[in-house]
Tab-separated table of C-alpha atoms in Angstrom:
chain	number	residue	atom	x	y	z
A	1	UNK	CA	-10.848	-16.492	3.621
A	2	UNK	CA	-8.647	-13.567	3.201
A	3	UNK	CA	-5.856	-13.645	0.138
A	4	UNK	CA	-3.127	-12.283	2.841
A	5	UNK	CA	-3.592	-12.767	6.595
A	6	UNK	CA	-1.753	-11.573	9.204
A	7	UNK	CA	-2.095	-10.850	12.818
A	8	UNK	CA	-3.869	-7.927	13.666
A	9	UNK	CA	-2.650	-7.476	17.255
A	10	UNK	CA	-1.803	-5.281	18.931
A	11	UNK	CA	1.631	-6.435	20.119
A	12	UNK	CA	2.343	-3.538	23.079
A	13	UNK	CA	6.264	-4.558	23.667
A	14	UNK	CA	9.228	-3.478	25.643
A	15	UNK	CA	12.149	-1.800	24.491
A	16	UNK	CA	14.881	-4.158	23.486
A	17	UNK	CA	12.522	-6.950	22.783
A	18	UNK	CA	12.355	-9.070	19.814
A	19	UNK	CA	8.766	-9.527	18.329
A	20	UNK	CA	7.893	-11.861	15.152
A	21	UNK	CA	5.092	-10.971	12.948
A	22	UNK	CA	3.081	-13.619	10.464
A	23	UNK	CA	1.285	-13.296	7.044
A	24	UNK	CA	-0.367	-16.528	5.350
A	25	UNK	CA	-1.088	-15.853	1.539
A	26	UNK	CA	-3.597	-18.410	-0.377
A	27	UNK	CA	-3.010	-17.622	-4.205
A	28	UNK	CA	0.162	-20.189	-4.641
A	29	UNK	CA	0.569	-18.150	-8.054
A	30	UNK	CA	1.876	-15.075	-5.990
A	31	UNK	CA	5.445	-14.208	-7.225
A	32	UNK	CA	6.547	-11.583	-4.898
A	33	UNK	CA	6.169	-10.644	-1.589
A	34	UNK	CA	7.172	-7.469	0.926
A	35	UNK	CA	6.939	-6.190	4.559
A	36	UNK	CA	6.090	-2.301	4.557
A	37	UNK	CA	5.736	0.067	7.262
A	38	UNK	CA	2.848	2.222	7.627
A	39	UNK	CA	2.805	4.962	10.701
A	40	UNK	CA	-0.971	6.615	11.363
A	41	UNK	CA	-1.826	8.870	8.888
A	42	UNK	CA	0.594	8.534	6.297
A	43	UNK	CA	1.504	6.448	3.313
A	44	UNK	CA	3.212	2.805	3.159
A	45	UNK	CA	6.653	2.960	3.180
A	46	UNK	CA	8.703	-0.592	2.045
A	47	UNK	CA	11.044	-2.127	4.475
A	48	UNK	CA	12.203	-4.853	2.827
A	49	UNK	CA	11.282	-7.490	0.136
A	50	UNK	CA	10.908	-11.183	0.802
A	51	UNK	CA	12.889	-13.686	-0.546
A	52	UNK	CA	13.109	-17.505	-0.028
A	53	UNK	CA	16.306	-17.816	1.152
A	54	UNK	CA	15.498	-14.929	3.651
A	55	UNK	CA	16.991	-11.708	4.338
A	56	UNK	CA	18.584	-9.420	6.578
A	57	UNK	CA	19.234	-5.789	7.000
A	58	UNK	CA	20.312	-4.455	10.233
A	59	UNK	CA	17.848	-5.708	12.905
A	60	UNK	CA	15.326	-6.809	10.845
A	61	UNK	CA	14.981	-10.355	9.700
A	62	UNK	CA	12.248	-11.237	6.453
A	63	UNK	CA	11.787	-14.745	5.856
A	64	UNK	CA	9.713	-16.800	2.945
A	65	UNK	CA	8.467	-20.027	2.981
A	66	UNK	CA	6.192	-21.003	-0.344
A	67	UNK	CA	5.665	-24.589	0.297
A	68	UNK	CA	3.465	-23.354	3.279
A	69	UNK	CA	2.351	-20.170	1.828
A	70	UNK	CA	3.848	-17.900	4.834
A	71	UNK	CA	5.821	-14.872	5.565
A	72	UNK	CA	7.586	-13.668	9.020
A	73	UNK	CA	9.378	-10.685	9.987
A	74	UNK	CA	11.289	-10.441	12.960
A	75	UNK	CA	12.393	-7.620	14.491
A	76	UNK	CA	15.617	-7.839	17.447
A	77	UNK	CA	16.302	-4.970	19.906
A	78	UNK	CA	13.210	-3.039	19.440
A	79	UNK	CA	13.343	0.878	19.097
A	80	UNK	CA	10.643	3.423	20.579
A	81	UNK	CA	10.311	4.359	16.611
A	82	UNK	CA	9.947	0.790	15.387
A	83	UNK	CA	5.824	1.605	16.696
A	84	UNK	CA	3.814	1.583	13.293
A	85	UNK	CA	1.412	-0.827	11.502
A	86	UNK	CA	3.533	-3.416	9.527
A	87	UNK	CA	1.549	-4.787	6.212
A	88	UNK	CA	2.404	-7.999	4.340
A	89	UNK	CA	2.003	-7.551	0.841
A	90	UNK	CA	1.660	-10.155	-2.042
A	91	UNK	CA	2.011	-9.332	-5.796
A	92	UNK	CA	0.455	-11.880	-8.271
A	93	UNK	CA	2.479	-12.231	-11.646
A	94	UNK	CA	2.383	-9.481	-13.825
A	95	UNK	CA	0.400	-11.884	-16.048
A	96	UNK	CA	-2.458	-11.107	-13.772
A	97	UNK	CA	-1.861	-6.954	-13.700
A	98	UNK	CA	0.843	-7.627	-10.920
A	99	UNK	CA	-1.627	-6.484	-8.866
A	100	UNK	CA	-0.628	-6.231	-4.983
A	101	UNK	CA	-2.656	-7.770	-2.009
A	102	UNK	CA	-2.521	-5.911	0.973
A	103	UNK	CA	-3.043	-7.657	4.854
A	104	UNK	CA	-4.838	-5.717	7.234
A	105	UNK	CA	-2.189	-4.937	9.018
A	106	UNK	CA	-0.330	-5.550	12.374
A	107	UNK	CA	0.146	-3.005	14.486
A	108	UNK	CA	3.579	-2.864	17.277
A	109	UNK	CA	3.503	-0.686	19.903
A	110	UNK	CA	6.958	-0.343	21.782
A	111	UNK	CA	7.183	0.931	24.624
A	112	UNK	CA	10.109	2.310	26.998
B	1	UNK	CA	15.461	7.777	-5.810
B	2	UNK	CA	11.982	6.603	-6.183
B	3	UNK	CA	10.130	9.202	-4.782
B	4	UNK	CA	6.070	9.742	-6.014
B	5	UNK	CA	4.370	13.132	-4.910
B	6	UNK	CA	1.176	13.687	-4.642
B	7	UNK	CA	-1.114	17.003	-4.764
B	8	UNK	CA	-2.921	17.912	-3.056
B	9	UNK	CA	-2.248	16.264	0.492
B	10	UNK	CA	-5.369	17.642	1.996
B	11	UNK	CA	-8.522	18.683	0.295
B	12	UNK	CA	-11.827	19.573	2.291
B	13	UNK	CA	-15.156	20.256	-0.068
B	14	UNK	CA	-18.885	20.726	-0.498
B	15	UNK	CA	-20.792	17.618	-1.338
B	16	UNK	CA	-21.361	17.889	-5.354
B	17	UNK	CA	-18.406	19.225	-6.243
B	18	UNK	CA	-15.316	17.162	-8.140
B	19	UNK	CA	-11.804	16.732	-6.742
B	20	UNK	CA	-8.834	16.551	-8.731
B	21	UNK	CA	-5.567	14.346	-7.530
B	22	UNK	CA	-2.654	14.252	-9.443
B	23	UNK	CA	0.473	11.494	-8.382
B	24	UNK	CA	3.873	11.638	-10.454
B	25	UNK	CA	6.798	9.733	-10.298
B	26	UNK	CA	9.541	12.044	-10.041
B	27	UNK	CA	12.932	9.839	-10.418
B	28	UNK	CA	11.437	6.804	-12.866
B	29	UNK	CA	8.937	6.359	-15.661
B	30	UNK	CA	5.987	4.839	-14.419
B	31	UNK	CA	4.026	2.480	-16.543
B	32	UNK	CA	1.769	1.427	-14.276
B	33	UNK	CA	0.561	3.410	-11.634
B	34	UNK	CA	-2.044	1.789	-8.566
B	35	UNK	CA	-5.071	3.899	-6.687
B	36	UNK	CA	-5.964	3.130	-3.502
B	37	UNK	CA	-8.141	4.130	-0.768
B	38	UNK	CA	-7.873	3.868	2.892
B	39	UNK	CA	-10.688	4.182	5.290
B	40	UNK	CA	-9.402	4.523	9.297
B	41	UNK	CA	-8.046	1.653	10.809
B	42	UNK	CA	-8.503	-0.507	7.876
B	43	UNK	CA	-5.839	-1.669	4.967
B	44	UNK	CA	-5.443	-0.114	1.722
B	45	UNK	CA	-8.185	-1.163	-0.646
B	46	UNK	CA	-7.231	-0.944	-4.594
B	47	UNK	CA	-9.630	0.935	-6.576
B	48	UNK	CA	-8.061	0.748	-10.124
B	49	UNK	CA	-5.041	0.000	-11.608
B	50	UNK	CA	-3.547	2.449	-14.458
B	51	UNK	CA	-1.882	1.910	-17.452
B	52	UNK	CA	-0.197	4.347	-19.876
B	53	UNK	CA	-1.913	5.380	-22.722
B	54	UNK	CA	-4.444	2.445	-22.084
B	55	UNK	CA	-7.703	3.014	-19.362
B	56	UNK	CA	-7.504	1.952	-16.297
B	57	UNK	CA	-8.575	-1.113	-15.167
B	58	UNK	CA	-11.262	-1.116	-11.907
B	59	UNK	CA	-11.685	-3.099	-9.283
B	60	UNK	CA	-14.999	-4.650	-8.653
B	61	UNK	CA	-17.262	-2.721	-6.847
B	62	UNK	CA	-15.618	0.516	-7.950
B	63	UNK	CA	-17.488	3.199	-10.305
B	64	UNK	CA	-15.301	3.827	-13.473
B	65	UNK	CA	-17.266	7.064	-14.072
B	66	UNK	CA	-17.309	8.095	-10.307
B	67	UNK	CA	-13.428	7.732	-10.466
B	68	UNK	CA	-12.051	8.862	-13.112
B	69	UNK	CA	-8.379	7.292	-13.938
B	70	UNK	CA	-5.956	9.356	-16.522
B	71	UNK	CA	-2.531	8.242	-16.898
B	72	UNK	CA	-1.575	10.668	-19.700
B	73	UNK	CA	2.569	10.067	-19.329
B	74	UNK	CA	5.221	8.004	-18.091
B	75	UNK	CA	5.305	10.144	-15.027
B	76	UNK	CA	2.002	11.086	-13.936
B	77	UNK	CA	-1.515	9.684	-13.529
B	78	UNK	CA	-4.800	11.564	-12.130
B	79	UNK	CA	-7.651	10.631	-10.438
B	80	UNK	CA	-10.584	12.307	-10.404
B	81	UNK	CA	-13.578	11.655	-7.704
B	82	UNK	CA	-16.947	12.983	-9.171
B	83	UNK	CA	-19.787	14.262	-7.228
B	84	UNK	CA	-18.212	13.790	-4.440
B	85	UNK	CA	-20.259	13.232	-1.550
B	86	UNK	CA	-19.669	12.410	2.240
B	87	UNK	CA	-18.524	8.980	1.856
B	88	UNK	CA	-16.354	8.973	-0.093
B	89	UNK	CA	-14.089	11.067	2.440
B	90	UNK	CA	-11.144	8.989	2.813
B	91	UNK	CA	-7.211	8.713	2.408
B	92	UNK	CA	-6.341	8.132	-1.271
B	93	UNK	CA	-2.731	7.181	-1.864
B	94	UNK	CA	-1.277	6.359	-5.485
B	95	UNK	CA	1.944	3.774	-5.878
B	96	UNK	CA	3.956	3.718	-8.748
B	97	UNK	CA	5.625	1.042	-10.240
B	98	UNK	CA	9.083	1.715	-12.085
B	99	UNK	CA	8.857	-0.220	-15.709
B	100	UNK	CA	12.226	-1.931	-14.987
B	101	UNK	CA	13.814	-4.104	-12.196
B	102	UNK	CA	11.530	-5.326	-9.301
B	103	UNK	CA	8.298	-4.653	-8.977
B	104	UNK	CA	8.283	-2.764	-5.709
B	105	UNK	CA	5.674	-0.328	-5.259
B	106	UNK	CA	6.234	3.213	-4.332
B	107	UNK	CA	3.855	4.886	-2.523
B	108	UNK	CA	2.818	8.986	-2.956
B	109	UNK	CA	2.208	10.488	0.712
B	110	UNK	CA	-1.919	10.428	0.156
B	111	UNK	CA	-4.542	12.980	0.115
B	112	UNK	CA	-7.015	13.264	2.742
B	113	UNK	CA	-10.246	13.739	1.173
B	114	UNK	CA	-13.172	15.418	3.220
B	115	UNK	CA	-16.405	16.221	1.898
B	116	UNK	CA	-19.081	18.132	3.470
């Protein structure tokens, strides 16, 4: 089993649409946790952090739940440039290097 | 703020030869800095993770003297890919990780190794 799982896709969606996206961790030690944004052939770029009582910014939506291990990002009103591969990523405690555990990916296609 | 270069963002060699890729923090002091490589269509896989003034520490699987790891300052860390040969053309992106407040990543903008 994968540390960090998510939904490859593709989800190929409408403008204006709202589209959720899921990432399942298994190391229960994991102490922080982020959505970033890759688009092809360049670098991750963070979108937002993850926190347990969830979080907002603009029409983005980032949720944590710990007892279940899961993250969700949901995205309302979907743009033409919201199309990019979105990764879940899980940092153990620095205790263990901090390292960061990167999902595959999901990828969103919007289209017009 | 938080911004990481890194140089070069493109480098296209014979097989043999050594390649040279520097990442710096530009806005924050670093102390630990992340390698990474990305083949197409997959995630980023974590070669080594390095620490200033100490060596870096590998992942498993990863050759220590293949890829060398120098994180000389606060600000920048270099890694080095030996021999290079045809597989080991790939997209290599640092992240740096400010040594206060969260710890978010930052990512440089890759290189784009290609070896002959």
């Amino acid at each position: 089993r994968k540390e960090v799982e998510q939904d490859p896709g593709p989800f190929n969606v409408p403008e204006g649409a709202t589209v959720a996206f899921n990432c399942t961790y298994s190391n229960s030690a994991s102490q922080s946790f982020f959505w970033y944004r890759q688009d092809c052939r360049k670098e991750p770029k963070l979108l937002m952090s993850v926190y347990s009582s969830g979080n907002e910014d603009g029409r983005f939506t980032a949720q944590l739940n710990r007892a279940s291990q899961y993250i969700s990002l949901l995205i309302r009103d979907s743009k033409l440039s919201d199309s990019a591969t979105y990764l879940c990523v899980v940092n153990l405690p620095n205790t263990n290097a901090g390292k960061s555990t990167f999902g595959d990916g999901t990828t969103l296609t919007v289209k017009p | 703020g938080a911004v990481v270069s890194q140089h070069p963002s493109r480098v296209i060699c014979k097989s043999g030869t050594s390649v040279k890729i520097e990442c710096r923090s530009l806005d924050f002091q670093a102390t630990t800095m992340f390698w990474y490589r990305q083949f197409p269509k997959q995630s980023l896989m974590l070669m080594a993770t390095s620490n200033e003034g100490s060596k870096a520490t590998y992942e498993q699987g990863v050759e220590k003297d293949k890829f060398l790891i120098n994180h000389a300052s606060l600000t920048l860390s270099t890694l080095t890919v030996t021999s290079a040969h045809p597989e080991d053309s790939s997209f290599y992106i640092c992240s740096a990780r400010p040594g206060t407040g969260p710890d978010t990543q930052y990512f440089g903008p890759g290189t784009r190794l290609t070896v002959l």
